[in-house]
Amino acid sequence: MNKLKSQGIAPIIIMIIIVGVLAVAAGGYFVAVKRPTSVVSPQTQMPPLNEYQMAPPTAPATCDNYQCLISAAAQCQPISVIVSYSGMPSPFLSGMLVSGQTKYEIKKSSGVNDCVLVFSSPVTVFSISNKGREAALAKGMTDAQITAQLQTMNDSLKSVVGIQTCPSNTSAISAYLTDMKDNGGNLKIESKVNSTGQTTTYTASAGQKLICTTVTLPKEQP
């Protein structure tokens, strides 16, 4: 493996392991429930009932976009989503483009953190934008070094997958997903690695914090 420079895009490999890359999108709907007609005797005066009453919004069990995922998160409604994307600007790595798939799951739990978000990127392929390549060249990297580093990055993602588990609440999960819907540009990310594993704290633009633990597992080979 070529020795990589500390400038340019060299730190990207470490960043991938720390934060991963995600992208998904979606939508929910409201249901109108007609209430039964009340029978009132002439002697009894009662206030009129509204003919219709809105039920809580409902999200489908599966979807393929952020809006329906956010709708499910707002209710902590169990949902499983796999989304494909191509040539999306990386929300975490400037000058990089990412293609692949991301899987999200929302699960109910108990206690203070009564909702859990789980996500992973089973397929991830990185490329570099023209501006990113120009910036790397300006910092002294050669085209051959850039190509070699991209190959190393993508090869490292073929054999393992990082699964992040985030026990939290509907407010924090919804805030995180809302920022991710906007390509994650407003998220603040802090990661720590210790003897028990890796912990990543995502701070949404609205101020809520989502704390996730990462487990790296070997990918199932076809």
mmCIF file of C-alpha atoms in Angstrom:
data_model
loop_
_atom_site.group_PDB
_atom_site.id
_atom_site.type_symbol
_atom_site.label_atom_id
_atom_site.label_comp_id
_atom_site.label_asym_id
_atom_site.label_seq_id
_atom_site.Cartn_x
_atom_site.Cartn_y
_atom_site.Cartn_z
ATOM 1 C CA MET A 1 0.000 0.000 0.000
ATOM 2 C CA ASN A 2 1.329 3.421 -0.871
ATOM 3 C CA LYS A 3 2.195 5.677 2.017
ATOM 4 C CA LEU A 4 -0.359 8.503 1.981
ATOM 5 C CA LYS A 5 0.382 12.166 2.619
ATOM 6 C CA SER A 6 -1.012 13.856 5.698
ATOM 7 C CA GLN A 7 -2.387 16.691 3.551
ATOM 8 C CA GLY A 8 -5.010 16.680 0.826
ATOM 9 C CA ILE A 9 -7.577 13.929 1.170
ATOM 10 C CA ALA A 10 -5.312 11.629 3.172
ATOM 11 C CA PRO A 11 -7.380 11.902 6.408
ATOM 12 C CA ILE A 12 -10.452 10.599 4.565
ATOM 13 C CA ILE A 13 -9.837 6.927 5.369
ATOM 14 C CA ILE A 14 -9.999 7.631 9.097
ATOM 15 C CA MET A 15 -13.092 9.791 8.638
ATOM 16 C CA ILE A 16 -14.926 7.012 6.804
ATOM 17 C CA ILE A 17 -14.397 4.586 9.658
ATOM 18 C CA ILE A 18 -15.568 7.226 12.153
ATOM 19 C CA VAL A 19 -18.687 8.649 10.582
ATOM 20 C CA GLY A 20 -19.818 6.573 7.597
ATOM 21 C CA VAL A 21 -21.998 8.073 4.902
ATOM 22 C CA LEU A 22 -25.769 8.084 4.799
ATOM 23 C CA ALA A 23 -28.545 9.217 2.501
ATOM 24 C CA VAL A 24 -32.283 8.405 2.338
ATOM 25 C CA ALA A 25 -35.683 10.190 1.605
ATOM 26 C CA ALA A 26 -39.547 9.775 2.308
ATOM 27 C CA GLY A 27 -43.315 10.833 3.207
ATOM 28 C CA GLY A 28 -46.317 10.168 5.490
ATOM 29 C CA TYR A 29 -50.059 10.843 5.402
ATOM 30 C CA PHE A 30 -53.033 11.764 7.589
ATOM 31 C CA VAL A 31 -56.188 9.689 8.035
ATOM 32 C CA ALA A 32 -59.603 11.278 8.602
ATOM 33 C CA VAL A 33 -61.841 9.187 10.865
ATOM 34 C CA LYS A 34 -65.593 9.803 10.737
ATOM 35 C CA ARG A 35 -67.169 9.722 14.179
ATOM 36 C CA PRO A 36 -70.551 7.994 14.726
ATOM 37 C CA THR A 37 -73.644 10.217 14.887
ATOM 38 C CA SER A 38 -74.767 10.917 18.459
ATOM 39 C CA VAL A 39 -78.448 10.544 19.426
ATOM 40 C CA VAL A 40 -79.622 13.317 21.773
ATOM 41 C CA SER A 41 -83.066 13.512 23.377
ATOM 42 C CA PRO A 42 -84.993 16.802 22.961
ATOM 43 C CA GLN A 43 -84.733 17.439 26.709
ATOM 44 C CA THR A 44 -80.912 17.207 26.759
ATOM 45 C CA GLN A 45 -78.741 20.063 25.533
ATOM 46 C CA MET A 46 -75.252 19.009 24.412
ATOM 47 C CA PRO A 47 -72.607 20.838 22.433
ATOM 48 C CA PRO A 48 -72.374 19.734 18.793
ATOM 49 C CA LEU A 49 -69.691 17.209 17.943
ATOM 50 C CA ASN A 50 -67.254 17.771 15.119
ATOM 51 C CA GLU A 51 -68.157 15.450 12.287
ATOM 52 C CA TYR A 52 -64.518 14.619 11.615
ATOM 53 C CA GLN A 53 -61.565 14.198 13.907
ATOM 54 C CA MET A 54 -57.981 13.847 12.637
ATOM 55 C CA ALA A 55 -56.190 10.679 13.667
ATOM 56 C CA PRO A 56 -52.450 10.765 14.353
ATOM 57 C CA PRO A 57 -50.319 10.765 11.184
ATOM 58 C CA THR A 58 -49.362 7.312 10.026
ATOM 59 C CA ALA A 59 -46.187 6.280 8.194
ATOM 60 C CA PRO A 60 -45.873 3.117 6.094
ATOM 61 C CA ALA A 61 -43.881 0.108 7.314
ATOM 62 C CA THR A 62 -41.371 0.549 4.485
ATOM 63 C CA CYS A 63 -40.366 3.497 2.313
ATOM 64 C CA ASP A 64 -37.517 4.843 0.220
ATOM 65 C CA ASN A 65 -37.126 8.502 1.172
ATOM 66 C CA TYR A 66 -36.374 10.747 4.150
ATOM 67 C CA GLN A 67 -39.828 12.279 4.522
ATOM 68 C CA CYS A 68 -41.604 9.013 5.355
ATOM 69 C CA LEU A 69 -38.668 7.998 7.542
ATOM 70 C CA ILE A 70 -39.007 11.252 9.492
ATOM 71 C CA SER A 71 -42.771 10.671 9.776
ATOM 72 C CA ALA A 72 -42.119 7.224 11.233
ATOM 73 C CA ALA A 73 -39.476 8.601 13.608
ATOM 74 C CA ALA A 74 -41.911 11.211 14.932
ATOM 75 C CA GLN A 75 -44.123 8.341 16.168
ATOM 76 C CA CYS A 76 -41.321 5.811 16.745
ATOM 77 C CA GLN A 77 -43.173 3.610 14.310
ATOM 78 C CA PRO A 78 -41.102 0.519 13.385
ATOM 79 C CA ILE A 79 -39.836 0.833 9.833
ATOM 80 C CA SER A 80 -37.097 -0.617 7.636
ATOM 81 C CA VAL A 81 -35.667 1.339 4.701
ATOM 82 C CA ILE A 82 -33.025 0.605 2.067
ATOM 83 C CA VAL A 83 -32.234 3.515 -0.234
ATOM 84 C CA SER A 84 -29.935 3.633 -3.260
ATOM 85 C CA TYR A 85 -28.139 6.831 -4.278
ATOM 86 C CA SER A 86 -25.520 7.855 -6.819
ATOM 87 C CA GLY A 87 -22.979 10.679 -7.082
ATOM 88 C CA MET A 88 -24.226 12.425 -3.927
ATOM 89 C CA PRO A 89 -21.873 15.020 -2.386
ATOM 90 C CA SER A 90 -20.544 13.524 0.823
ATOM 91 C CA PRO A 91 -22.011 15.353 3.852
ATOM 92 C CA PHE A 92 -18.815 14.666 5.813
ATOM 93 C CA LEU A 93 -15.944 14.639 3.302
ATOM 94 C CA SER A 94 -15.473 17.809 1.265
ATOM 95 C CA GLY A 95 -14.787 17.215 -2.417
ATOM 96 C CA MET A 96 -15.923 13.592 -2.302
ATOM 97 C CA LEU A 97 -18.904 11.927 -3.979
ATOM 98 C CA VAL A 98 -20.584 8.800 -2.671
ATOM 99 C CA SER A 99 -22.765 6.150 -4.287
ATOM 100 C CA GLY A 100 -24.306 3.056 -2.736
ATOM 101 C CA GLN A 101 -27.067 2.024 -0.352
ATOM 102 C CA THR A 102 -28.032 2.902 3.209
ATOM 103 C CA LYS A 103 -30.265 0.883 5.498
ATOM 104 C CA TYR A 104 -32.259 2.519 8.314
ATOM 105 C CA GLU A 105 -34.362 0.828 10.982
ATOM 106 C CA ILE A 106 -36.508 2.401 13.696
ATOM 107 C CA LYS A 107 -37.429 0.256 16.698
ATOM 108 C CA LYS A 108 -39.442 0.811 19.854
ATOM 109 C CA SER A 109 -37.735 0.483 23.225
ATOM 110 C CA SER A 110 -38.521 1.324 26.860
ATOM 111 C CA GLY A 111 -37.300 3.768 29.471
ATOM 112 C CA VAL A 112 -36.013 7.287 28.847
ATOM 113 C CA ASN A 113 -34.563 6.332 25.472
ATOM 114 C CA ASP A 114 -37.751 4.740 24.207
ATOM 115 C CA CYS A 115 -36.916 4.831 20.495
ATOM 116 C CA VAL A 116 -33.901 3.391 18.659
ATOM 117 C CA LEU A 117 -32.428 4.310 15.273
ATOM 118 C CA VAL A 118 -30.125 1.744 13.635
ATOM 119 C CA PHE A 119 -28.332 2.450 10.372
ATOM 120 C CA SER A 120 -25.581 1.062 8.170
ATOM 121 C CA SER A 121 -24.216 1.387 4.643
ATOM 122 C CA PRO A 122 -24.005 -2.133 3.169
ATOM 123 C CA VAL A 123 -22.779 -0.727 -0.155
ATOM 124 C CA THR A 124 -20.576 2.385 -0.348
ATOM 125 C CA VAL A 125 -18.355 3.560 -3.212
ATOM 126 C CA PHE A 126 -16.398 6.813 -3.092
ATOM 127 C CA SER A 127 -15.207 8.961 -5.975
ATOM 128 C CA ILE A 128 -13.728 12.449 -6.080
ATOM 129 C CA SER A 129 -15.280 15.526 -7.677
ATOM 130 C CA ASN A 130 -13.379 17.713 -10.131
ATOM 131 C CA LYS A 131 -12.992 20.395 -7.457
ATOM 132 C CA GLY A 132 -11.815 17.828 -4.936
ATOM 133 C CA ARG A 133 -9.210 16.514 -7.373
ATOM 134 C CA GLU A 134 -8.017 20.041 -8.150
ATOM 135 C CA ALA A 135 -7.667 20.778 -4.419
ATOM 136 C CA ALA A 136 -5.686 17.569 -3.841
ATOM 137 C CA LEU A 137 -3.390 18.299 -6.791
ATOM 138 C CA ALA A 138 -2.838 21.838 -5.501
ATOM 139 C CA LYS A 139 -1.660 20.363 -2.174
ATOM 140 C CA GLY A 140 0.954 18.220 -3.873
ATOM 141 C CA MET A 141 -0.776 14.903 -4.527
ATOM 142 C CA THR A 142 -0.443 13.241 -7.925
ATOM 143 C CA ASP A 143 -3.258 11.686 -9.962
ATOM 144 C CA ALA A 144 -1.737 8.277 -9.259
ATOM 145 C CA GLN A 145 -1.787 8.910 -5.497
ATOM 146 C CA ILE A 146 -5.393 10.102 -5.610
ATOM 147 C CA THR A 147 -6.448 7.010 -7.578
ATOM 148 C CA ALA A 148 -4.530 4.718 -5.215
ATOM 149 C CA GLN A 149 -6.113 6.292 -2.149
ATOM 150 C CA LEU A 150 -9.621 5.993 -3.579
ATOM 151 C CA GLN A 151 -8.917 2.329 -4.327
ATOM 152 C CA THR A 152 -7.705 1.770 -0.767
ATOM 153 C CA MET A 153 -10.783 3.492 0.656
ATOM 154 C CA ASN A 154 -13.215 1.477 -1.440
ATOM 155 C CA ASP A 155 -11.388 -1.819 -0.875
ATOM 156 C CA SER A 156 -11.544 -1.260 2.892
ATOM 157 C CA LEU A 157 -15.339 -0.993 2.689
ATOM 158 C CA LYS A 158 -15.863 -4.218 0.739
ATOM 159 C CA SER A 159 -15.206 -6.630 3.586
ATOM 160 C CA VAL A 160 -16.750 -4.897 6.622
ATOM 161 C CA VAL A 161 -19.823 -2.856 7.487
ATOM 162 C CA GLY A 162 -20.258 -0.460 10.405
ATOM 163 C CA ILE A 163 -23.630 -0.639 12.156
ATOM 164 C CA GLN A 164 -24.559 2.353 14.310
ATOM 165 C CA THR A 165 -27.160 1.931 17.065
ATOM 166 C CA CYS A 166 -28.663 5.081 18.577
ATOM 167 C CA PRO A 167 -30.997 4.682 21.612
ATOM 168 C CA SER A 168 -32.749 8.038 21.990
ATOM 169 C CA ASN A 169 -36.168 9.673 21.640
ATOM 170 C CA THR A 170 -38.414 10.751 18.791
ATOM 171 C CA SER A 171 -37.330 14.399 18.974
ATOM 172 C CA ALA A 172 -33.580 13.754 18.660
ATOM 173 C CA ILE A 173 -33.973 11.087 15.976
ATOM 174 C CA SER A 174 -36.295 13.293 13.920
ATOM 175 C CA ALA A 175 -33.900 16.252 14.210
ATOM 176 C CA TYR A 176 -30.964 14.112 13.049
ATOM 177 C CA LEU A 177 -32.903 12.731 10.073
ATOM 178 C CA THR A 178 -34.148 16.202 9.137
ATOM 179 C CA ASP A 179 -30.557 17.438 8.889
ATOM 180 C CA MET A 180 -29.560 14.321 6.950
ATOM 181 C CA LYS A 181 -32.359 15.072 4.506
ATOM 182 C CA ASP A 182 -30.464 18.299 3.773
ATOM 183 C CA ASN A 183 -27.246 16.310 3.050
ATOM 184 C CA GLY A 184 -26.049 16.496 6.656
ATOM 185 C CA GLY A 185 -24.335 19.844 6.212
ATOM 186 C CA ASN A 186 -25.719 21.249 9.476
ATOM 187 C CA LEU A 187 -24.743 18.291 11.664
ATOM 188 C CA LYS A 188 -21.860 18.532 14.108
ATOM 189 C CA ILE A 189 -20.026 15.248 14.626
ATOM 190 C CA GLU A 190 -17.768 14.109 17.450
ATOM 191 C CA SER A 191 -16.385 10.578 17.656
ATOM 192 C CA LYS A 192 -14.506 8.790 20.423
ATOM 193 C CA VAL A 193 -12.848 5.388 20.305
ATOM 194 C CA ASN A 194 -12.086 3.457 23.485
ATOM 195 C CA SER A 195 -11.604 -0.113 24.652
ATOM 196 C CA THR A 196 -15.327 -0.827 24.441
ATOM 197 C CA GLY A 197 -15.787 0.490 20.912
ATOM 198 C CA GLN A 198 -16.643 3.698 19.108
ATOM 199 C CA THR A 199 -19.179 6.335 20.140
ATOM 200 C CA THR A 200 -20.326 9.106 17.813
ATOM 201 C CA THR A 201 -22.330 12.138 18.936
ATOM 202 C CA TYR A 202 -24.364 13.922 16.265
ATOM 203 C CA THR A 203 -25.591 17.404 17.211
ATOM 204 C CA ALA A 204 -28.453 18.563 14.999
ATOM 205 C CA SER A 205 -28.934 22.165 13.917
ATOM 206 C CA ALA A 206 -31.942 22.331 16.279
ATOM 207 C CA GLY A 207 -29.633 21.449 19.194
ATOM 208 C CA GLN A 208 -30.667 17.854 19.934
ATOM 209 C CA LYS A 209 -27.903 15.284 20.394
ATOM 210 C CA LEU A 210 -28.004 11.746 19.046
ATOM 211 C CA ILE A 211 -25.421 9.390 20.588
ATOM 212 C CA CYS A 212 -24.620 6.246 18.611
ATOM 213 C CA THR A 213 -22.364 3.256 19.202
ATOM 214 C CA THR A 214 -20.696 1.521 16.258
ATOM 215 C CA VAL A 215 -20.076 -2.178 15.778
ATOM 216 C CA THR A 216 -18.002 -3.266 12.778
ATOM 217 C CA LEU A 217 -18.937 -6.650 11.327
ATOM 218 C CA PRO A 218 -17.667 -8.650 8.353
ATOM 219 C CA LYS A 219 -19.928 -8.418 5.330
ATOM 220 C CA GLU A 220 -21.751 -11.504 4.159
ATOM 221 C CA GLN A 221 -20.084 -12.567 0.939
ATOM 222 C CA PRO A 222 -22.331 -13.606 -1.963
#
